[in-house]
Amino acid sequence: MEQLALLRAIADSGGGWVIWLLVVSSFLSVGVIVERLLVLKRQARYQASVLPAIEDQLGRREPDEVLRRLKAGSVLSEVGRDLEARAPNGREAMLESLESQLALQRRRLEKRLLILGTLGNNAPFIGLLGTVLGVIHAFQDLSVSGGHGSAAVMAGLAEALVATAVGILVALPCVAAYNYVEKGIDDVIEDARRFGKRLAWALGEEH
């Protein structure tokens, strides 16, 4: 009975609160999108600027110089330091560790992307919930008016459909940004993998 009363109270409230929830979610998603894009852009720009020179140094078998020039905190730096620590164990150990380190760096770059994925998948359903609640509320008003308030009911139905539209509008940029960032992360990790393999080869020749 208590659950039924709760459901009835939610239905009586209409779907207005759902729209506010979606609006708050949209601001949250914008914050995550901007923050992740900035992080990804910094990593991609750094790698694009430093990899040509690094490739040249690795070609001259100068892994120590490469490690010294890597920017602390970058994906390349984390990969390089890990390989340097594993170098005494041989090239195979370095290559095995490389994949583990790349997986760790991917998780670091994907931080907070779960928020975008969740909103992208669920915002339309949240909007649909608002629409359903609005429709229920509109028909309740119709029953109270004895069928004479059809114009007001139609206005209520139109307002209820707004929740679905808002849900879709929140979801679209989340999905687009999620896919864009994931593609950028794939590129960063793949560049780091190529770098790591060449560095492992160079370090292996020193040990």
Coordinates of C-alpha atoms in Angstrom, one line a residue, residues 22-204:
L22 CA 17.7 16.3 -17.2
V23 CA 18.8 19.9 -17.2
V24 CA 21.1 19.3 -14.2
S25 CA 22.4 16.2 -16.0
S26 CA 23.1 18.3 -19.1
F27 CA 25.3 20.7 -17.2
L28 CA 27.2 17.8 -15.6
S29 CA 27.7 16.2 -19.0
V30 CA 29.0 19.5 -20.5
G31 CA 31.6 19.7 -17.6
V32 CA 32.8 16.2 -18.2
I33 CA 33.0 16.7 -22.0
V34 CA 35.0 19.9 -21.7
E35 CA 37.4 18.4 -19.1
R36 CA 38.0 15.1 -21.0
L37 CA 38.5 17.0 -24.3
L38 CA 41.1 19.2 -22.7
V39 CA 43.0 16.3 -21.3
L40 CA 42.9 14.4 -24.5
K41 CA 43.9 17.4 -26.6
R42 CA 46.9 18.0 -24.3
Q43 CA 48.0 14.4 -24.6
A44 CA 47.5 14.3 -28.4
R45 CA 49.3 17.6 -29.0
Y46 CA 52.2 16.6 -26.8
Q47 CA 52.7 13.3 -28.5
A48 CA 52.4 14.9 -32.0
S49 CA 55.1 17.4 -31.0
V50 CA 57.6 15.0 -29.4
L51 CA 57.3 11.7 -31.2
P52 CA 59.2 12.7 -34.4
A53 CA 62.3 13.7 -32.4
I54 CA 61.9 10.6 -30.2
E55 CA 61.7 8.3 -33.2
D56 CA 64.9 9.9 -34.5
Q57 CA 66.7 9.3 -31.2
L58 CA 65.5 5.8 -30.9
G59 CA 66.8 5.2 -34.5
R60 CA 70.2 6.4 -33.2
R61 CA 69.9 3.9 -30.2
E62 CA 69.7 6.7 -27.5
P63 CA 66.9 5.4 -25.2
D64 CA 68.4 7.2 -22.2
E65 CA 68.1 10.6 -24.0
V66 CA 64.5 9.7 -24.9
L67 CA 63.6 9.0 -21.3
R68 CA 65.1 12.2 -20.1
R69 CA 63.1 14.4 -22.5
L70 CA 59.7 12.8 -21.7
K71 CA 57.2 15.1 -19.9
A72 CA 56.3 13.8 -16.5
G73 CA 52.8 12.6 -16.2
S74 CA 52.3 12.0 -19.9
V75 CA 51.3 8.7 -21.3
L76 CA 54.7 8.3 -23.0
S77 CA 56.5 9.1 -19.8
E78 CA 54.5 6.5 -17.8
V79 CA 55.2 3.9 -20.4
G80 CA 58.8 4.8 -20.7
R81 CA 59.5 4.7 -16.9
D82 CA 57.8 1.4 -16.6
L83 CA 59.8 -0.1 -19.5
E84 CA 63.0 1.3 -18.0
A85 CA 62.2 -0.4 -14.7
R86 CA 61.6 -3.7 -16.5
A87 CA 64.6 -3.6 -18.8
P88 CA 66.8 -5.8 -16.6
N89 CA 64.3 -8.6 -17.0
G90 CA 64.6 -8.7 -20.8
R91 CA 62.7 -7.6 -23.8
E92 CA 59.8 -10.1 -23.4
A93 CA 59.1 -8.9 -19.9
M94 CA 59.1 -5.3 -21.2
L95 CA 56.6 -6.1 -23.9
E96 CA 54.3 -7.9 -21.5
S97 CA 54.5 -5.0 -19.1
L98 CA 53.8 -2.6 -21.9
E99 CA 50.3 -3.9 -22.5
S100 CA 49.5 -3.7 -18.8
Q101 CA 50.8 -0.2 -18.6
L102 CA 48.8 0.8 -21.7
A103 CA 45.6 -0.6 -20.2
L104 CA 46.3 1.4 -17.0
Q105 CA 46.8 4.6 -19.1
R106 CA 43.6 3.9 -21.0
R107 CA 41.7 3.7 -17.7
R108 CA 43.2 7.0 -16.7
L109 CA 42.2 8.7 -19.9
E110 CA 38.7 7.2 -19.7
K111 CA 38.1 8.7 -16.2
R112 CA 34.6 10.0 -15.9
L113 CA 33.6 8.8 -19.4
L114 CA 31.2 6.4 -17.6
I115 CA 29.1 9.5 -16.8
L116 CA 28.7 10.3 -20.5
G117 CA 28.0 6.7 -21.4
T118 CA 25.3 6.4 -18.7
L119 CA 23.6 9.7 -19.7
G120 CA 23.8 8.9 -23.4
N121 CA 22.1 5.6 -22.8
N122 CA 19.6 6.5 -20.2
A123 CA 18.6 10.2 -20.7
P124 CA 16.0 9.3 -23.4
F125 CA 14.4 6.8 -21.0
I126 CA 14.4 9.4 -18.2
G127 CA 12.7 11.8 -20.6
L128 CA 10.2 9.1 -21.5
L129 CA 9.4 8.6 -17.8
G130 CA 8.7 12.3 -17.6
T131 CA 6.3 12.0 -20.5
V132 CA 4.5 9.0 -19.0
L133 CA 4.1 10.8 -15.7
G134 CA 2.8 13.9 -17.6
V135 CA 0.3 11.8 -19.5
I136 CA -1.0 10.2 -16.4
H137 CA -1.3 13.6 -14.7
A138 CA -3.2 14.9 -17.8
F139 CA -5.7 12.1 -17.8
Q140 CA -6.2 12.5 -14.1
D141 CA -7.1 16.1 -14.8
L142 CA -9.5 15.0 -17.5
S143 CA -11.3 12.6 -15.2
V144 CA -11.6 15.3 -12.5
S145 CA -13.1 17.7 -15.1
G146 CA -15.6 15.1 -16.2
G147 CA -14.3 15.2 -19.8
H148 CA -14.9 19.0 -20.3
G149 CA -11.3 20.1 -20.0
S150 CA -10.0 18.5 -23.2
A151 CA -8.1 21.6 -24.3
A152 CA -6.2 21.8 -21.0
V153 CA -5.5 18.0 -21.3
M154 CA -4.1 18.4 -24.8
A155 CA -1.9 21.2 -23.5
G156 CA -0.7 18.9 -20.7
L157 CA 0.1 16.2 -23.1
A158 CA 2.1 18.5 -25.3
E159 CA 4.0 19.7 -22.2
A160 CA 4.6 16.1 -21.2
L161 CA 6.2 15.3 -24.6
V162 CA 8.8 18.0 -24.0
A163 CA 10.4 15.7 -21.4
T164 CA 11.2 13.1 -24.1
A165 CA 12.6 15.8 -26.4
V166 CA 14.8 17.1 -23.6
G167 CA 16.0 13.6 -22.9
I168 CA 17.0 13.1 -26.5
L169 CA 18.7 16.5 -26.6
V170 CA 20.8 15.6 -23.5
A171 CA 21.7 12.1 -24.9
L172 CA 22.9 13.2 -28.4
P173 CA 25.9 15.3 -27.4
C174 CA 26.8 12.7 -24.7
V175 CA 26.9 9.9 -27.2
A176 CA 28.8 12.0 -29.8
A177 CA 31.4 13.2 -27.3
Y178 CA 31.8 9.7 -25.9
N179 CA 32.6 8.3 -29.3
Y180 CA 34.9 11.2 -30.2
V181 CA 36.9 10.9 -27.0
E182 CA 37.1 7.1 -27.3
K183 CA 38.5 7.4 -30.8
G184 CA 41.0 10.0 -29.6
I185 CA 42.1 7.7 -26.7
D186 CA 42.5 4.9 -29.2
D187 CA 44.9 7.0 -31.3
V188 CA 46.9 8.2 -28.2
I189 CA 47.2 4.6 -26.9
E190 CA 48.2 3.2 -30.3
D191 CA 50.9 5.9 -30.7
A192 CA 52.2 5.0 -27.2
R193 CA 52.2 1.3 -28.1
R194 CA 54.4 1.9 -31.2
F195 CA 56.7 4.1 -29.1
G196 CA 56.8 1.5 -26.3
K197 CA 57.8 -1.3 -28.7
R198 CA 60.6 0.7 -30.2
L199 CA 61.8 1.7 -26.8
A200 CA 61.7 -1.8 -25.5
W201 CA 63.8 -2.9 -28.5
A202 CA 66.4 -0.2 -27.8
L203 CA 66.5 -0.9 -24.1
G204 CA 66.8 -4.6 -24.8

